[in-house]
Amino acid sequence: MAIFRWMFARVLPDQAAGRLLDYRIPESMTSSIGVGSRVRVPVRTRLLTGTVIEVLSSCEYDTVRDISQLLDEKPMIRPALLELARWMADYYCCPLETAVCSVLPVAVRDGRVSVKKQNSVRLIAPITEEQLEALSRKAPRQADALRVLIKAAGPLPVSTAADQAGVSDSVYRSLEKNGLVVIEAGVVARNPYSERFVANAELVLNSEQAEAMLAVREAMVKPGQPILLFGVTGSGKTEIYLRAIREAINHGRTALVLVPEIALTPQTVERFKSRFADMQDNIAVLHSHLSEGERHDEWHKIHDGSARIVIGARSSIFAPLENLGVIIVDEEHEGSYKQDEAPRYNARDMAVLRASREGAAVILGSATPCLESWHNAQTGKYRLVRLNQRVDDKSMPVVRVVDLRRQSRSTPEGGILARPLSEAIEGRMAKGEQSILFLNRRGFSTSMICEACGHVCQCPDCSVSLTYHRAAERLICHICGHTRKAPKSCPKCSDPKIRFAGMGTQKVEEVLKKIFPKARIARMDADSMTRKDAYRETLGAFKEGKIDILLGTQMIAKGLHFPNVTLVGIINADLGLHVPDFRAGERTFQLLTQVAGRAGRGEMEGEVFVQTFTPFSPSIQFARHHDFQGFMEQEMEFREKFGYPPFGKMAMITLRGTVRERVEFSAQTLSRKLKAAALEGMTIGEGVPAPLEKAKTYHRFQVSMRGNSSMLLSRLAKETLQTLTMPEDVFVAVDIDPLHLM
Ligand code: ADP
Ligand code: ZN
């Protein structure tokens, strides 16, 4: 009997406009090709890269062309992930090829980076002290080179060893000639976290944690109901994550941990790696700071099965792990889980979907779950597991609201630090304790405004004012990056009375230096943390007590854990509150709670100061009293009244183009067509200017859609857009379950 083989393949080219094309599989490829294989195929006169979506035993066309090339020895996309991509294209209203491409990192997809063949070097035999000493007299650089190898206790890439020893590669070749080391060609994984961690033992669970673990174990045996782990900051959620992972590993399964990009710090990675010190080489870490080569290697480590635990940011939800036991989504409420380009998926929701398809448990953890998840827990779709107490019964920090309206603004500090806060900082410094100050706005001042004519320096390409950056003496647009020299006088009326309005972290830093000349101050924001290691170094110095005051943007709000921090100051709590977005209150509440949670994590009690001009706004008051439940009740009421999520579903279609009238007209036409085709219960908005009317030279208009089902909204959008021909210079983006309405 002949061995049955697939003869034809259905291929989705990466640039295909959704078309699927059939090809014959040449004899030579039949044994290795499969669904998910990456191939090169002829399309008209060109060769295109694509993915095999299906394999077929027959073909309905008479003449089909051959696949030209098979790019990998085994399929790159597992069928389960291909299915996920299909679902994603459908739900999030994007072309299938966009969804398929997003499950493969670029570094892997285009095959540009390949495995790194590198020479590695190791000792032939142990080196004695005497040998080393003799050598350091004769050839000190060779001795240095040897010391690195002795310390490494294993082979190292030659270039790495040479870097560490501060010598050139040739020194190792001399050592090789002397018969002390061997240099071998080999594949070396670029391991971005090559340090070794000391094992950290399991903690004895408290009773709440023990109960939470019972729920987790049940979910692993009988998956289906996601767990919403609602635990106040400092309640020990990480211990639950670690145990859940161990549980999966012990059962021969794998584990995937998602954390927000911004919280994917060395500190976080270390917490996981040190618990699994016994299997460090089986842990892969994926985040945006990796080089293409590193990402490629980490991905292959997962693909070939050697990584069994993956820690990563949003896109790691597509990590090709097999036999998944558990998916953990930390800080599930985080907006950064939503991708802001097509496919506009939310990794948290994809985690729930992927887990249910692959029979894995899923744990969504947060101290401030989003309303959608809370609603799911209340309706029984999720199982609510609570950790109400801080570990060791530490109390929640005391939160003091400072009413900025009643503070004197005539001080030289310009009312940036009100007296109660600056006195509190002073007090901490006297006691040798540390403070964290938070302001969610970088730069020096938010705008330059002319006192004579009222002119505000605006970005020419976006509808926002330019931010003044002191160090460079420049104005910078935070939307598009446009930059120009800061003017000395008003560009419009030439009056020299042009001044700075609003404040950013740079200004606060300057004020701090003035008030506390002796303090050791560090600033962490996107401007000060441009170097790769800056983040790690600053946090390291802070941990060692070499910094008194750490000032920063949301970069410091998440996941950091410093026992000696007893004071947290929020410079301006109003920043996110007065924006045209129904989630503004929710975000402010979450942010205040998260930031406040940085205080008092050690033995000492924590104190939080919240400076605000609107002290009685509900988000601030509920956060002040650590009253999550209260906040939820009132926020749910508001959402229900207006039919906002989680009660109704939303989609937002944004159109952009360089000619305003054409964009406006297209938006209005689209709105009209959608209205005509809308099903019962759907509401379609008018074509109106977006809150951010102009960005990167493009004029922007929006059409909102509301209804009971996101999937139905998505279908309506897709079908309607297919019947419409947009002007060539008008671009359309469909966002299902949008988080940002700007
Ligand atoms: P969360 O993520 O809920 O904010 P963490 O997981 O960071 O809280 O835990 C806070 C601190 O409590 C950490 O230092 C952690 O090591 C410690 N911790 C957690 N569980 C226990 C426990 N059962 N016994 C002792 N310490 C614990
Ligand atoms: Zn701009």
Coordinates of N, CA, C and O in Angstrom, one line a residue, residues 390-462:
R390 N -3.2 42.2 53.1 CA -1.8 42.3 52.8 C -1.0 41.2 53.5 O -1.5 40.8 54.7
V391 N 0.0 40.6 53.0 CA 0.8 39.6 53.6 C 1.2 40.1 55.0 O 1.6 41.3 55.1
D392 N 1.2 39.2 56.0 CA 1.6 39.6 57.3 C 0.7 40.7 57.9 O 1.1 41.5 58.8
D393 N -0.5 40.8 57.4 CA -1.5 41.8 57.9 C -1.0 43.2 57.9 O -1.4 44.0 58.7
K394 N 0.0 43.5 57.0 CA 0.4 44.9 57.0 C -0.8 45.8 56.6 O -1.6 45.4 55.8
S395 N -0.9 47.0 57.2 CA -2.1 47.8 56.9 C -1.9 48.5 55.6 O -0.8 48.7 55.1
M396 N -3.0 48.9 55.0 CA -2.9 49.7 53.7 C -2.4 51.0 54.1 O -2.6 51.5 55.2
P397 N -1.6 51.7 53.2 CA -1.1 53.0 53.6 C -2.2 54.0 53.8 O -3.3 53.9 53.3
V398 N -1.9 55.0 54.6 CA -2.8 56.1 54.9 C -2.7 57.0 53.7 O -1.6 57.4 53.2
V399 N -3.9 57.4 53.1 CA -3.8 58.3 52.0 C -4.4 59.6 52.4 O -5.5 59.8 52.9
R400 N -3.6 60.7 52.2 CA -4.0 62.0 52.5 C -4.2 62.8 51.2 O -3.3 62.8 50.3
V401 N -5.3 63.4 51.1 CA -5.6 64.2 49.9 C -5.2 65.7 50.1 O -5.6 66.3 51.1
V402 N -4.4 66.2 49.3 CA -4.0 67.6 49.5 C -4.7 68.5 48.4 O -4.6 68.3 47.2
D403 N -5.5 69.4 48.9 CA -6.3 70.2 48.1 C -5.5 71.4 47.5 O -5.2 72.3 48.3
L404 N -5.1 71.3 46.3 CA -4.2 72.3 45.7 C -4.8 73.7 45.7 O -4.1 74.7 45.6
R405 N -6.1 73.7 45.7 CA -6.8 75.0 45.6 C -6.5 75.9 46.8 O -6.6 77.1 46.8
R406 N -6.2 75.2 47.9 CA -6.0 75.9 49.2 C -4.6 76.1 49.5 O -4.2 76.5 50.6
Q407 N -3.7 75.7 48.6 CA -2.3 75.9 48.9 C -1.8 77.2 48.3 O -2.3 77.6 47.2
S408 N -0.9 77.8 48.9 CA -0.3 79.1 48.4 C 0.4 78.8 47.1 O 1.3 77.9 47.1
R409 N 0.1 79.5 46.1 CA 0.8 79.3 44.8 C 1.9 80.3 44.6 O 2.5 80.5 43.6
S410 N 2.2 81.1 45.7 CA 3.2 82.2 45.6 C 4.6 81.7 45.9 O 5.5 82.5 45.8
T411 N 4.7 80.5 46.4 CA 6.0 80.0 46.8 C 6.9 79.9 45.5 O 6.4 79.8 44.4
P412 N 8.2 79.9 45.7 CA 9.1 79.8 44.5 C 8.9 78.4 43.8 O 9.1 78.3 42.6
E413 N 8.3 77.4 44.5 CA 8.1 76.2 43.8 C 6.9 76.2 42.9 O 6.5 75.2 42.3
G414 N 6.2 77.3 42.9 CA 5.1 77.5 42.0 C 3.9 76.5 42.4 O 3.2 76.1 41.5
G415 N 3.8 76.1 43.6 CA 2.7 75.2 44.0 C 2.9 73.8 43.4 O 1.9 73.1 43.3
I416 N 4.1 73.4 43.1 CA 4.2 72.1 42.6 C 4.2 71.1 43.7 O 3.6 70.0 43.6
L417 N 4.9 71.4 44.8 CA 4.9 70.6 45.9 C 4.3 71.4 47.1 O 4.8 72.3 47.6
A418 N 3.1 71.0 47.5 CA 2.4 71.7 48.6 C 3.1 71.3 49.9 O 3.8 70.3 50.0
R419 N 2.9 72.2 50.8 CA 3.7 72.1 52.1 C 3.6 70.7 52.7 O 4.6 70.1 53.1
P420 N 2.4 70.2 52.9 CA 2.3 68.9 53.6 C 3.2 67.8 52.9 O 3.8 67.1 53.6
L421 N 3.2 67.8 51.6 CA 4.0 66.8 50.9 C 5.5 67.1 51.1 O 6.3 66.2 51.4
S422 N 5.9 68.4 50.9 CA 7.4 68.6 51.0 C 7.8 68.4 52.5 O 8.9 67.9 52.7
E423 N 7.0 68.7 53.4 CA 7.4 68.4 54.8 C 7.5 66.9 55.1 O 8.4 66.4 55.8
A424 N 6.6 66.1 54.5 CA 6.7 64.7 54.6 C 8.0 64.1 54.0 O 8.6 63.2 54.6
I425 N 8.3 64.6 52.9 CA 9.6 64.1 52.2 C 10.8 64.4 53.1 O 11.6 63.6 53.4
E426 N 10.8 65.7 53.6 CA 11.8 66.1 54.5 C 12.0 65.1 55.7 O 13.0 64.7 56.1
G427 N 10.8 64.8 56.3 CA 10.8 63.9 57.4 C 11.4 62.5 57.1 O 12.1 61.9 57.8
R428 N 11.0 62.0 55.9 CA 11.6 60.7 55.5 C 13.1 60.7 55.3 O 13.8 59.8 55.7
M429 N 13.5 61.8 54.7 CA 15.0 61.9 54.6 C 15.7 61.9 55.9 O 16.8 61.3 56.0
A430 N 15.1 62.6 56.8 CA 15.7 62.7 58.2 C 15.8 61.3 58.8 O 16.8 60.9 59.5
K431 N 14.8 60.4 58.5 CA 14.8 59.1 59.0 C 15.6 58.1 58.1 O 15.6 56.9 58.5
G432 N 16.1 58.5 57.0 CA 16.8 57.6 56.1 C 15.8 56.7 55.4 O 16.2 55.6 54.9
E433 N 14.6 57.1 55.2 CA 13.6 56.3 54.4 C 13.5 57.0 53.1 O 13.9 58.1 52.8
Q434 N 12.9 56.2 52.1 CA 12.8 56.7 50.8 C 11.4 57.1 50.3 O 10.4 56.6 50.9
S435 N 11.4 58.0 49.3 CA 10.1 58.5 48.8 C 10.1 58.2 47.3 O 11.1 58.3 46.6
I436 N 8.8 58.0 46.8 CA 8.6 57.9 45.4 C 7.6 59.1 45.0 O 6.6 59.2 45.7
L437 N 7.9 59.8 44.0 CA 7.0 60.8 43.5 C 6.6 60.5 42.1 O 7.4 60.1 41.3
F438 N 5.3 60.7 41.9 CA 4.7 60.3 40.6 C 4.1 61.4 39.9 O 3.3 62.2 40.4
L439 N 4.4 61.5 38.6 CA 3.7 62.5 37.7 C 3.7 61.9 36.3 O 4.7 61.6 35.7
N440 N 2.5 61.8 35.8 CA 2.4 61.1 34.6 C 2.5 62.0 33.4 O 1.8 62.0 32.4
R441 N 3.6 62.8 33.4 CA 3.8 63.6 32.2 C 5.3 63.9 32.2 O 5.9 64.5 33.2
R442 N 6.0 63.6 31.1 CA 7.4 63.9 31.0 C 7.6 65.2 30.4 O 6.7 65.9 30.0
G443 N 8.9 65.6 30.3 CA 9.2 66.9 29.8 C 9.3 67.9 30.9 O 9.2 67.6 32.1
F444 N 9.5 69.2 30.6 CA 9.6 70.2 31.6 C 8.3 70.9 31.8 O 7.7 70.9 32.9
S445 N 7.7 71.5 30.8 CA 6.4 72.1 30.9 C 5.6 71.7 29.7 O 6.1 71.3 28.7
T446 N 4.3 71.6 29.9 CA 3.4 71.1 28.9 C 3.3 72.0 27.7 O 3.0 71.5 26.6
S447 N 3.5 73.3 27.9 CA 3.3 74.1 26.7 C 4.0 75.5 27.0 O 4.4 75.8 28.1
M448 N 4.2 76.2 25.9 CA 4.7 77.5 26.0 C 3.6 78.5 25.5 O 3.0 78.3 24.5
I449 N 3.3 79.4 26.4 CA 2.2 80.3 26.0 C 2.7 81.8 26.1 O 3.5 82.1 27.0
C450 N 2.2 82.6 25.2 CA 2.6 84.0 25.2 C 1.7 84.8 26.1 O 0.5 84.8 25.9
E451 N 2.2 85.5 27.1 CA 1.3 86.3 28.0 C 0.7 87.5 27.3 O -0.3 88.0 27.7
A452 N 1.4 87.9 26.2 CA 0.9 89.1 25.5 C -0.3 88.8 24.6 O -1.3 89.4 24.7
C453 N -0.1 87.8 23.7 CA -1.2 87.6 22.7 C -1.9 86.2 22.9 O -2.8 85.9 22.2
G454 N -1.4 85.4 23.9 CA -2.1 84.2 24.2 C -1.7 83.0 23.2 O -2.3 81.9 23.3
H455 N -0.8 83.3 22.4 CA -0.4 82.2 21.4 C 0.2 81.1 22.2 O 1.0 81.2 23.1
V456 N -0.2 79.8 21.8 CA 0.4 78.6 22.4 C 1.2 77.9 21.3 O 0.6 77.8 20.2
C457 N 2.4 77.5 21.6 CA 3.2 76.8 20.5 C 2.6 75.4 20.3 O 2.5 74.6 21.1
Q458 N 2.1 75.2 19.0 CA 1.4 74.0 18.6 C 2.3 73.2 17.7 O 3.1 73.8 16.9
C459 N 2.1 71.9 17.7 CA 2.7 71.1 16.6 C 2.0 71.4 15.3 O 0.8 71.5 15.2
P460 N 2.8 71.6 14.2 CA 2.2 71.9 13.0 C 1.5 70.7 12.4 O 0.6 70.8 11.6
D461 N 1.8 69.5 12.9 CA 1.2 68.3 12.3 C 0.1 67.6 13.1 O -0.5 66.7 12.7
C462 N 0.0 68.0 14.4 CA -0.9 67.4 15.3 C -1.7 68.5 16.1 O -1.2 69.6 16.2

